[in-house]
Coordinates of C-alpha atoms in Angstrom, one line a residue:
M280 CA 0.0 0.0 0.0
T281 CA 1.3 3.5 -0.9
A282 CA 1.3 6.1 1.8
S283 CA 0.9 9.8 1.3
P284 CA 4.0 12.1 1.4
T285 CA 2.7 13.5 4.7
A286 CA 2.5 9.9 6.2
T287 CA 6.1 9.2 5.3
A288 CA 7.8 12.4 6.7
P289 CA 10.4 11.5 9.3
V290 CA 9.3 11.2 12.9
D291 CA 10.8 10.0 16.1
V292 CA 8.4 7.1 16.9
V293 CA 5.8 5.3 14.8
C294 CA 3.2 3.3 16.8
L295 CA 1.2 0.6 15.0
G296 CA -2.0 -0.9 16.6
E297 CA -5.7 -0.7 17.3
S298 CA -7.3 2.1 19.3
M299 CA -10.9 1.8 20.4
V300 CA -13.6 3.9 21.8
A301 CA -13.8 3.2 25.6
L302 CA -17.1 3.4 27.6
L303 CA -16.8 3.7 31.4
P304 CA -19.6 3.8 33.9
A305 CA -20.2 7.5 34.8
R306 CA -20.6 6.6 38.5
G307 CA -18.3 3.7 38.8
G308 CA -19.4 0.2 39.9
R309 CA -20.4 -2.8 37.9
L310 CA -21.2 -2.7 34.2
A311 CA -24.5 -4.3 35.0
D312 CA -25.6 -1.4 37.2
A313 CA -24.5 1.4 34.9
D314 CA -27.0 3.4 32.9
V315 CA -24.8 6.3 31.9
F316 CA -21.3 5.8 30.3
V317 CA -18.5 8.3 29.7
R318 CA -16.8 8.1 26.3
G319 CA -13.0 8.0 26.1
I320 CA -10.4 6.3 23.9
G321 CA -8.0 3.4 24.6
G322 CA -5.2 1.7 22.7
A323 CA -1.8 0.7 24.0
E324 CA 0.1 2.0 20.9
S325 CA -1.8 5.2 20.5
N326 CA -1.4 5.9 24.2
V327 CA 2.3 5.7 23.7
A328 CA 2.2 8.0 20.7
C329 CA 0.0 10.5 22.6
A330 CA 2.3 10.6 25.7
L331 CA 5.4 11.0 23.6
A332 CA 3.8 13.8 21.6
A333 CA 2.8 15.6 24.8
A334 CA 6.4 15.4 25.8
G335 CA 7.5 17.1 22.6
Y336 CA 8.5 14.2 20.4
R337 CA 7.3 13.7 16.8
T338 CA 5.0 10.6 16.6
R339 CA 2.8 8.9 14.1
W340 CA 0.0 6.5 14.7
V341 CA -0.7 3.8 12.0
S342 CA -3.9 1.9 12.2
R343 CA -7.3 1.3 10.6
V344 CA -10.7 2.6 11.9
G345 CA -14.2 2.4 10.6
A346 CA -15.7 5.0 8.3
D347 CA -18.1 5.8 11.2
G348 CA -18.6 8.3 14.0
F349 CA -16.4 6.4 16.5
G350 CA -13.7 6.4 13.9
D351 CA -14.1 10.1 13.4
H352 CA -13.8 10.5 17.2
L353 CA -10.7 8.4 17.5
V354 CA -8.7 10.1 14.8
A355 CA -9.7 13.5 16.0
A356 CA -8.8 12.7 19.6
V357 CA -5.4 11.3 18.8
A358 CA -4.6 14.1 16.4
A359 CA -5.6 16.6 19.0
R360 CA -2.7 15.3 21.1
G361 CA -0.2 16.3 18.4
V362 CA 0.1 12.8 16.9
D363 CA 0.3 12.5 13.1
T364 CA -2.7 10.4 11.9
S365 CA -2.2 10.7 8.2
A366 CA -1.4 7.0 7.9
V367 CA -4.7 5.9 9.6
V368 CA -6.9 4.2 7.0
R369 CA -10.7 4.4 7.0
D370 CA -12.3 1.1 6.4
P371 CA -15.8 1.4 4.7
D372 CA -16.7 -2.2 5.5
R373 CA -15.6 -2.8 9.1
P374 CA -16.5 -0.9 12.2
T375 CA -14.3 0.8 14.8
G376 CA -13.7 -1.3 17.9
V377 CA -15.5 -0.5 21.1
Y378 CA -14.9 -1.7 24.7
L379 CA -16.5 -1.2 28.0
R380 CA -14.6 -1.5 31.3
T381 CA -14.8 -0.7 35.0
A382 CA -12.4 1.6 36.7
A383 CA -10.8 -1.2 38.7
D384 CA -7.3 -2.3 38.0
R385 CA -7.0 -5.3 35.6
A386 CA -5.5 -7.3 38.4
D387 CA -8.4 -6.6 40.7
A388 CA -11.1 -9.3 41.1
D389 CA -13.8 -6.6 40.5
H390 CA -12.4 -5.5 37.1
E391 CA -14.7 -6.1 34.2
V392 CA -14.0 -5.5 30.5
L393 CA -16.1 -6.3 27.5
Y394 CA -14.6 -6.1 24.0
Y395 CA -16.6 -5.5 20.8
R396 CA -13.7 -5.7 18.4
A397 CA -14.2 -8.9 16.5
G398 CA -14.2 -8.1 12.8
S399 CA -13.1 -4.5 13.5
A400 CA -11.3 -2.4 11.0
A401 CA -8.0 -2.8 12.8
S402 CA -8.3 -6.6 12.6
A403 CA -7.8 -6.2 8.8
L404 CA -4.3 -4.8 9.4
S405 CA -1.9 -6.9 7.2
H406 CA 1.2 -6.7 5.2
R407 CA -1.1 -6.0 2.2
T408 CA -3.1 -3.2 3.8
V409 CA -0.6 -1.4 6.1
P410 CA 1.2 1.6 4.7
R411 CA 4.7 0.2 4.9
A412 CA 6.5 3.4 4.0
A413 CA 4.8 5.0 7.0
L414 CA 6.0 2.2 9.3
A415 CA 9.6 2.8 8.2
S416 CA 9.4 6.6 8.7
G417 CA 10.4 6.6 12.4
R418 CA 13.6 6.3 14.4
I419 CA 11.7 3.6 16.4
L420 CA 8.7 1.4 15.5
H421 CA 6.7 0.6 18.5
V422 CA 4.2 -2.3 18.5
S423 CA 2.6 -4.6 21.0
G424 CA 1.4 -8.2 21.4
I425 CA -2.2 -7.1 21.4
T426 CA -2.1 -6.7 17.6
A427 CA -1.0 -10.3 17.1
A428 CA -4.2 -11.5 18.9
L429 CA -6.7 -9.6 16.6
S430 CA -6.6 -11.9 13.6
A431 CA -4.5 -14.3 11.5
D432 CA -3.5 -11.4 9.2
C433 CA -2.5 -9.3 12.1
R434 CA -0.4 -12.1 13.5
D435 CA 1.3 -12.6 10.2
L436 CA 2.0 -8.8 10.0
M437 CA 3.6 -8.9 13.4
H438 CA 5.8 -11.8 12.5
R439 CA 7.0 -10.0 9.4
L440 CA 7.7 -6.8 11.3
L441 CA 9.7 -8.6 14.0
A442 CA 11.6 -10.8 11.6
R443 CA 15.3 -10.0 11.9
R444 CA 16.8 -8.9 8.6
P445 CA 19.5 -6.6 7.4
G446 CA 18.6 -2.9 7.3
R447 CA 15.6 -3.2 9.6
G448 CA 15.1 -0.2 11.9
T449 CA 14.8 -0.4 15.6
V450 CA 11.6 -2.2 16.8
S451 CA 10.2 -1.8 20.3
F452 CA 7.8 -4.5 21.5
D453 CA 5.5 -4.4 24.5
V454 CA 4.3 -7.9 25.3
N455 CA 0.9 -6.7 26.6
H456 CA -0.3 -10.3 27.3
R457 CA -4.2 -10.2 27.2
P458 CA -5.4 -13.8 27.7
A459 CA -9.0 -12.9 26.9
L460 CA -8.0 -11.9 23.4
W461 CA -6.3 -15.2 22.5
R462 CA -8.8 -17.8 21.2
G463 CA -6.3 -20.6 21.3
A464 CA -3.6 -21.8 23.8
D465 CA -0.7 -20.6 21.6
G466 CA -0.8 -17.0 22.7
P467 CA 2.2 -17.2 25.1
E468 CA 4.3 -19.0 22.5
V469 CA 3.5 -16.5 19.8
L470 CA 4.4 -13.6 22.1
L471 CA 7.7 -15.2 23.1
R472 CA 8.6 -15.6 19.4
L473 CA 7.7 -12.0 18.7
A474 CA 9.6 -10.7 21.7
R475 CA 12.7 -12.6 20.6
G476 CA 12.6 -10.7 17.3
A477 CA 12.5 -7.2 18.9
D478 CA 15.4 -4.9 19.7
L479 CA 13.7 -3.5 22.8
V480 CA 11.2 -5.5 24.8
F481 CA 8.9 -4.3 27.6
V482 CA 7.2 -7.0 29.8
G483 CA 5.6 -7.0 33.2
E484 CA 7.0 -9.4 35.8
D485 CA 3.4 -10.7 36.3
E486 CA 2.9 -11.1 32.5
A487 CA 6.2 -13.1 32.2
R488 CA 5.1 -15.3 35.1
T489 CA 1.6 -15.9 33.7
A490 CA 2.5 -16.4 30.1
W491 CA 5.9 -18.0 30.2
G492 CA 6.3 -19.3 33.8
L493 CA 9.3 -17.1 34.4
E494 CA 9.6 -16.0 38.0
T495 CA 12.4 -13.4 38.0
P496 CA 13.7 -10.6 35.8
D497 CA 16.9 -12.5 35.2
A498 CA 15.0 -15.5 33.9
V499 CA 13.1 -13.2 31.5
R500 CA 16.4 -11.9 30.2
A501 CA 17.7 -15.4 29.7
A502 CA 14.6 -16.3 27.7
L503 CA 15.2 -13.3 25.4
P504 CA 18.9 -13.3 24.5
E505 CA 18.5 -11.7 21.1
A506 CA 17.1 -8.4 22.3
R507 CA 19.5 -5.5 22.7
L508 CA 17.4 -4.2 25.6
V509 CA 14.9 -6.0 27.9
V510 CA 12.9 -4.0 30.4
V511 CA 11.0 -5.9 33.1
K512 CA 8.4 -3.8 34.9
R513 CA 7.8 -4.8 38.5
G514 CA 4.9 -2.4 39.4
A515 CA 5.4 -0.6 42.6
A516 CA 8.6 -2.4 43.1
G517 CA 10.3 -0.7 40.2
A518 CA 11.9 -2.0 37.0
V519 CA 15.0 -3.8 35.8
A520 CA 16.7 -3.2 32.4
F521 CA 19.2 -5.5 30.8
T522 CA 21.5 -4.7 27.8
G523 CA 23.0 -7.0 25.3
D524 CA 26.4 -6.4 26.8
G525 CA 25.3 -7.9 30.1
D526 CA 24.6 -4.8 32.1
R527 CA 21.8 -5.0 34.6
V528 CA 20.3 -1.8 36.0
E529 CA 17.4 -1.7 38.6
T530 CA 15.5 1.3 39.8
R531 CA 12.8 1.8 42.5
A532 CA 9.5 3.3 41.6
P533 CA 8.5 6.4 43.5
R534 CA 5.6 6.1 45.9
V535 CA 2.4 7.1 44.1
E536 CA -1.1 7.8 45.3
V537 CA -3.0 5.8 42.7
V538 CA -6.2 7.1 41.2
A539 CA -6.6 4.5 38.5
A540 CA -4.2 1.8 37.5
V541 CA -4.8 2.0 33.8
G542 CA -2.5 3.2 31.1
A543 CA 0.6 3.1 33.4
G544 CA 2.4 0.5 31.3
D545 CA 1.9 2.4 28.1
A546 CA 3.1 5.6 29.9
F547 CA 6.1 3.8 31.2
A548 CA 7.0 2.6 27.7
A549 CA 6.7 6.2 26.4
G550 CA 8.9 7.6 29.2
F551 CA 11.6 4.9 28.5
L552 CA 11.4 5.5 24.8
S553 CA 11.8 9.3 25.3
G554 CA 15.0 8.6 27.3
T555 CA 16.2 6.2 24.5
L556 CA 15.6 8.9 21.9
D557 CA 17.7 11.3 24.0
S558 CA 20.5 8.6 24.5
L559 CA 20.2 8.8 28.3
P560 CA 21.9 6.2 30.6
L561 CA 19.7 3.2 31.5
R562 CA 19.0 4.4 35.0
D563 CA 17.6 7.7 33.7
R564 CA 15.5 6.0 31.0
L565 CA 13.9 3.8 33.7
R566 CA 13.3 6.9 35.9
R567 CA 11.6 8.6 33.0
G568 CA 9.4 5.6 32.6
H569 CA 8.4 5.7 36.3
L570 CA 7.7 9.5 36.1
F571 CA 5.5 9.1 33.0
A572 CA 3.7 6.1 34.6
A573 CA 3.2 8.2 37.8
A574 CA 1.4 10.8 35.7
A575 CA -0.9 8.2 34.3
L576 CA -1.6 6.6 37.7
T577 CA -2.7 9.9 39.2
V578 CA -5.6 10.5 36.8
P579 CA -8.8 8.5 36.2
G580 CA -8.4 8.0 32.5
D581 CA -6.1 6.0 30.2
L582 CA -4.3 9.1 28.9
A583 CA -2.3 11.6 31.0
A584 CA 0.0 14.4 30.1
P585 CA 3.5 13.6 31.3
P586 CA 5.5 16.1 33.5
G587 CA 7.1 19.0 31.7
R588 CA 10.7 18.6 30.4
Q589 CA 12.3 20.7 33.1
Q590 CA 10.5 18.9 35.9
T591 CA 11.3 15.5 34.3
E592 CA 15.0 16.3 34.0
R593 CA 15.1 17.7 37.6
L594 CA 13.5 14.6 39.1
T595 CA 15.4 12.2 36.9
A596 CA 18.7 13.7 38.1
L597 CA 17.9 13.3 41.9
D598 CA 20.4 11.3 44.0
D599 CA 19.2 7.9 45.1
T600 CA 18.2 9.1 48.6
A601 CA 16.1 12.0 47.2
W602 CA 14.6 9.7 44.5
G603 CA 13.6 7.2 47.2
R604 CA 11.7 9.9 49.1
L605 CA 9.6 10.9 46.2
H606 CA 5.8 10.7 46.9
L607 CA 3.6 11.7 44.0
G608 CA -0.1 12.3 44.2
P609 CA -2.9 13.8 41.9
G610 CA -1.7 17.1 40.4
W611 CA 1.9 16.5 41.2
T612 CA 3.1 17.6 37.7
G613 CA 1.6 21.0 38.1
R614 CA -0.1 20.6 34.8
D615 CA -3.6 19.6 33.7
Q616 CA -2.8 16.0 33.6
E617 CA -6.1 14.6 32.4
V618 CA -6.0 14.5 28.6
P619 CA -9.3 15.7 27.2
T620 CA -10.8 14.2 24.1
P621 CA -12.9 16.2 21.6

């Protein structure tokens, strides 16, 4: 597929994946009890693109949405955050995906989520339909395991993008294991194969345990020897990064007053990628990830504006003692953290 000249202009990060309209109960509680819902948007890859754009980086979101009102809303909402959406294709035959969820954390027993994405426009992403020149227009291509679960064509596309070949650009892969999306039992195996093809891998310690039976960050690194960088997220305990040269760097996460535990993983990836683009030391990349995640954790929605550059640089440079004393709550960035959607 041929992309427009606008869709191939150089950017820092290209993010490929499905974004959906999200409907949340206006007053909280169970989905069965809700009669009024608040509309938002949600999508791991577009979340990363939005967070990076809000931090001043050039980003492009590549996807497919329906030629419908929800598709209009998604494209407008992502573009309003400064993300280039010129490579988003409108599908006249398939709808935009929709999901409903409660405010509870995914790991919480009370969490509910209902996906209406089977046969969505994004499930038609394939090597035949994706604008390949747009995918190659970034310094980094960021993808996630969610895309591979959407359809056979999506899975094939992901295998192609993560196949190691001469001249391939840097590919960042967030495992994002979502068991409910995988119809067969081969999801963990597919995700492991994809992760082994990436240059930079993000995976939660809990995901690695559930999907692959790996109990420690070091075991995760051993299972992914090909990746130049492996980042294991440990939630409130912090994160560990491994390099291809054998370096191991671990950071604590600051103490955060959590408003909603959604979108934090995507924000962490955006923060780490921002540090990668700026060629920061691993410790500082991890700290940026924690700070971006803290911004997401202290607002109710999936999207949050990260702290400003000066604040980010000041906090990232703290000594270990001062970093360990950080306690971040709602409004800590001094900015309007909640990202509005049109």
